[in-house]
PDB file of C-alpha atoms in Angstrom:
ATOM      1  CA  UNK A   1      21.258 -18.942  -2.629  1.00  0.00           C
ATOM      2  CA  UNK A   2      20.513 -15.337  -1.727  1.00  0.00           C
ATOM      3  CA  UNK A   3      23.313 -13.030  -0.701  1.00  0.00           C
ATOM      4  CA  UNK A   4      22.294 -10.568   1.985  1.00  0.00           C
ATOM      5  CA  UNK A   5      23.707  -7.127   2.618  1.00  0.00           C
ATOM      6  CA  UNK A   6      23.598  -5.034   5.796  1.00  0.00           C
ATOM      7  CA  UNK A   7      20.646  -3.104   4.355  1.00  0.00           C
ATOM      8  CA  UNK A   8      18.470  -6.238   4.102  1.00  0.00           C
ATOM      9  CA  UNK A   9      15.919  -6.691   6.842  1.00  0.00           C
ATOM     10  CA  UNK A  10      12.731  -8.566   7.682  1.00  0.00           C
ATOM     11  CA  UNK A  11       9.800  -6.924   9.433  1.00  0.00           C
ATOM     12  CA  UNK A  12       8.058  -9.281  11.831  1.00  0.00           C
ATOM     13  CA  UNK A  13       4.792  -9.094  13.752  1.00  0.00           C
ATOM     14  CA  UNK A  14       5.075 -10.685  17.207  1.00  0.00           C
ATOM     15  CA  UNK A  15       1.842 -11.769  18.884  1.00  0.00           C
ATOM     16  CA  UNK A  16       1.672 -13.206  22.392  1.00  0.00           C
ATOM     17  CA  UNK A  17      -1.570 -15.038  23.090  1.00  0.00           C
ATOM     18  CA  UNK A  18      -2.846 -16.352  26.412  1.00  0.00           C
ATOM     19  CA  UNK A  19      -3.833 -19.983  26.891  1.00  0.00           C
ATOM     20  CA  UNK A  20      -7.381 -18.976  25.874  1.00  0.00           C
ATOM     21  CA  UNK A  21      -5.957 -17.604  22.568  1.00  0.00           C
ATOM     22  CA  UNK A  22      -6.794 -14.005  23.520  1.00  0.00           C
ATOM     23  CA  UNK A  23      -4.033 -11.640  22.426  1.00  0.00           C
ATOM     24  CA  UNK A  24      -2.116 -10.245  25.408  1.00  0.00           C
ATOM     25  CA  UNK A  25       0.565  -8.275  23.523  1.00  0.00           C
ATOM     26  CA  UNK A  26       1.514  -7.579  19.933  1.00  0.00           C
ATOM     27  CA  UNK A  27       4.334  -5.519  18.517  1.00  0.00           C
ATOM     28  CA  UNK A  28       6.426  -5.069  15.392  1.00  0.00           C
ATOM     29  CA  UNK A  29      10.123  -5.755  15.175  1.00  0.00           C
ATOM     30  CA  UNK A  30      12.870  -5.834  12.570  1.00  0.00           C
ATOM     31  CA  UNK A  31      15.515  -8.504  12.041  1.00  0.00           C
ATOM     32  CA  UNK A  32      18.579  -8.478   9.811  1.00  0.00           C
ATOM     33  CA  UNK A  33      20.441 -11.484   8.332  1.00  0.00           C
ATOM     34  CA  UNK A  34      22.158 -13.660  10.943  1.00  0.00           C
ATOM     35  CA  UNK A  35      20.399 -11.703  13.698  1.00  0.00           C
ATOM     36  CA  UNK A  36      19.926 -13.252  17.118  1.00  0.00           C
ATOM     37  CA  UNK A  37      17.406 -11.782  19.504  1.00  0.00           C
ATOM     38  CA  UNK A  38      16.047 -13.050  22.803  1.00  0.00           C
ATOM     39  CA  UNK A  39      12.530 -12.089  23.876  1.00  0.00           C
ATOM     40  CA  UNK A  40      12.674 -12.218  27.673  1.00  0.00           C
ATOM     41  CA  UNK A  41       9.045 -12.143  28.823  1.00  0.00           C
ATOM     42  CA  UNK A  42      10.176 -10.822  32.212  1.00  0.00           C
ATOM     43  CA  UNK A  43      11.898  -7.812  30.578  1.00  0.00           C
ATOM     44  CA  UNK A  44      10.519  -7.546  27.060  1.00  0.00           C
ATOM     45  CA  UNK A  45      12.536  -5.394  24.654  1.00  0.00           C
ATOM     46  CA  UNK A  46      12.307  -5.528  20.856  1.00  0.00           C
ATOM     47  CA  UNK A  47      15.353  -6.052  18.646  1.00  0.00           C
ATOM     48  CA  UNK A  48      15.286  -2.330  17.784  1.00  0.00           C
ATOM     49  CA  UNK A  49      15.278  -1.341  21.480  1.00  0.00           C
ATOM     50  CA  UNK A  50      11.575  -0.624  22.061  1.00  0.00           C
ATOM     51  CA  UNK A  51      10.514  -1.406  25.645  1.00  0.00           C
ATOM     52  CA  UNK A  52       7.359  -3.561  25.573  1.00  0.00           C
ATOM     53  CA  UNK A  53       5.102  -3.740  28.657  1.00  0.00           C
ATOM     54  CA  UNK A  54       5.329  -7.310  29.909  1.00  0.00           C
ATOM     55  CA  UNK A  55       3.490  -7.192  33.281  1.00  0.00           C
ATOM     56  CA  UNK A  56       0.385  -8.854  31.847  1.00  0.00           C
ATOM     57  CA  UNK A  57       2.497 -11.848  30.744  1.00  0.00           C
ATOM     58  CA  UNK A  58       3.716 -12.879  34.202  1.00  0.00           C
ATOM     59  CA  UNK A  59       2.380 -16.199  35.464  1.00  0.00           C
ATOM     60  CA  UNK A  60       0.611 -16.969  32.178  1.00  0.00           C
ATOM     61  CA  UNK A  61       0.891 -19.782  29.665  1.00  0.00           C
ATOM     62  CA  UNK A  62       0.173 -19.293  26.011  1.00  0.00           C
ATOM     63  CA  UNK A  63       1.363 -19.118  22.444  1.00  0.00           C
ATOM     64  CA  UNK A  64       3.895 -16.925  20.637  1.00  0.00           C
ATOM     65  CA  UNK A  65       3.299 -16.251  16.928  1.00  0.00           C
ATOM     66  CA  UNK A  66       6.035 -14.573  14.878  1.00  0.00           C
ATOM     67  CA  UNK A  67       5.028 -13.686  11.320  1.00  0.00           C
ATOM     68  CA  UNK A  68       7.272 -12.087   8.679  1.00  0.00           C
ATOM     69  CA  UNK A  69       5.223  -9.322   7.058  1.00  0.00           C
ATOM     70  CA  UNK A  70       5.491  -6.761   4.275  1.00  0.00           C
ATOM     71  CA  UNK A  71       4.436  -3.854   6.468  1.00  0.00           C
ATOM     72  CA  UNK A  72       3.809  -4.278  10.172  1.00  0.00           C
ATOM     73  CA  UNK A  73       1.296  -4.592  11.745  1.00  0.00           C
ATOM     74  CA  UNK A  74      -1.283  -4.780   8.956  1.00  0.00           C
ATOM     75  CA  UNK A  75       0.795  -6.039   6.038  1.00  0.00           C
ATOM     76  CA  UNK A  76       0.441  -9.396   4.354  1.00  0.00           C
ATOM     77  CA  UNK A  77       2.521 -12.328   5.564  1.00  0.00           C
ATOM     78  CA  UNK A  78       5.592 -13.040   3.442  1.00  0.00           C
ATOM     79  CA  UNK A  79       7.373 -16.337   2.748  1.00  0.00           C
ATOM     80  CA  UNK A  80      11.110 -15.664   2.649  1.00  0.00           C
ATOM     81  CA  UNK A  81      13.707 -18.073   1.302  1.00  0.00           C
ATOM     82  CA  UNK A  82      15.801 -19.734   4.002  1.00  0.00           C
ATOM     83  CA  UNK A  83      14.123 -18.021   6.954  1.00  0.00           C
ATOM     84  CA  UNK A  84      14.944 -20.120   9.988  1.00  0.00           C
ATOM     85  CA  UNK A  85      15.298 -19.827  13.694  1.00  0.00           C
ATOM     86  CA  UNK A  86      15.115 -21.590  16.994  1.00  0.00           C
ATOM     87  CA  UNK A  87      12.820 -21.206  19.942  1.00  0.00           C
ATOM     88  CA  UNK A  88      13.691 -21.920  23.543  1.00  0.00           C
ATOM     89  CA  UNK A  89      11.346 -21.296  26.450  1.00  0.00           C
ATOM     90  CA  UNK A  90      12.828 -21.435  29.934  1.00  0.00           C
ATOM     91  CA  UNK A  91      10.633 -21.367  33.043  1.00  0.00           C
ATOM     92  CA  UNK A  92      13.123 -21.198  35.899  1.00  0.00           C
ATOM     93  CA  UNK A  93      10.390 -21.263  38.558  1.00  0.00           C
ATOM     94  CA  UNK A  94       9.326 -24.755  37.453  1.00  0.00           C
ATOM     95  CA  UNK A  95      12.768 -25.787  36.162  1.00  0.00           C
ATOM     96  CA  UNK A  96      11.374 -26.430  32.673  1.00  0.00           C
ATOM     97  CA  UNK A  97      13.228 -25.890  29.403  1.00  0.00           C
ATOM     98  CA  UNK A  98      11.408 -26.303  26.076  1.00  0.00           C
ATOM     99  CA  UNK A  99      13.103 -25.964  22.710  1.00  0.00           C
ATOM    100  CA  UNK A 100      12.428 -26.383  19.014  1.00  0.00           C
ATOM    101  CA  UNK A 101      13.879 -25.354  15.670  1.00  0.00           C
ATOM    102  CA  UNK A 102      11.791 -23.515  13.104  1.00  0.00           C
ATOM    103  CA  UNK A 103      12.488 -23.446   9.385  1.00  0.00           C
ATOM    104  CA  UNK A 104      10.583 -22.533   6.245  1.00  0.00           C
ATOM    105  CA  UNK A 105      10.928 -24.481   3.052  1.00  0.00           C
ATOM    106  CA  UNK A 106      12.042 -22.797  -0.118  1.00  0.00           C
ATOM    107  CA  UNK A 107       9.067 -21.936  -2.318  1.00  0.00           C
ATOM    108  CA  UNK A 108       8.855 -23.440  -5.776  1.00  0.00           C
ATOM    109  CA  UNK A 109      10.241 -21.017  -8.320  1.00  0.00           C
ATOM    110  CA  UNK A 110       9.377 -20.773 -11.956  1.00  0.00           C
ATOM    111  CA  UNK A 111       6.973 -19.361 -14.437  1.00  0.00           C
ATOM    112  CA  UNK A 112       3.638 -20.861 -15.344  1.00  0.00           C
ATOM    113  CA  UNK A 113       3.923 -21.486 -19.076  1.00  0.00           C
ATOM    114  CA  UNK A 114       0.793 -23.496 -19.775  1.00  0.00           C
ATOM    115  CA  UNK A 115      -2.508 -24.226 -18.115  1.00  0.00           C
ATOM    116  CA  UNK A 116      -3.350 -27.681 -16.810  1.00  0.00           C
ATOM    117  CA  UNK A 117      -6.784 -29.120 -16.147  1.00  0.00           C
ATOM    118  CA  UNK A 118      -7.059 -31.528 -13.240  1.00  0.00           C
ATOM    119  CA  UNK A 119      -9.875 -34.085 -13.053  1.00  0.00           C
ATOM    120  CA  UNK A 120     -10.725 -35.330  -9.594  1.00  0.00           C
TER     121      UNK A 120
END
């Protein structure tokens, strides 16, 4: 199991898409181990304190995509060991509360020592 230090961090690319899958907002953010951050779409502020314009999000439905990346916003996606989180969406105007847990599996580790031919 990995041991994290205070200098470890994960860059993430946050994309907010409308119900028609058109991107409404995108921004970069940084998380550290055991970080908790709430993205309030009525007052959107990144984990590092950047104020994000959220007016276009009001009254909309859509999709939120959070991708760990090497270098935001154009870096390649990265699969980190033990990256996990939870998502909770609260719509107080309609008294609706959605929630889910998100987790990534550990990648297979090891070296490729011989080639294998597969016949299908």
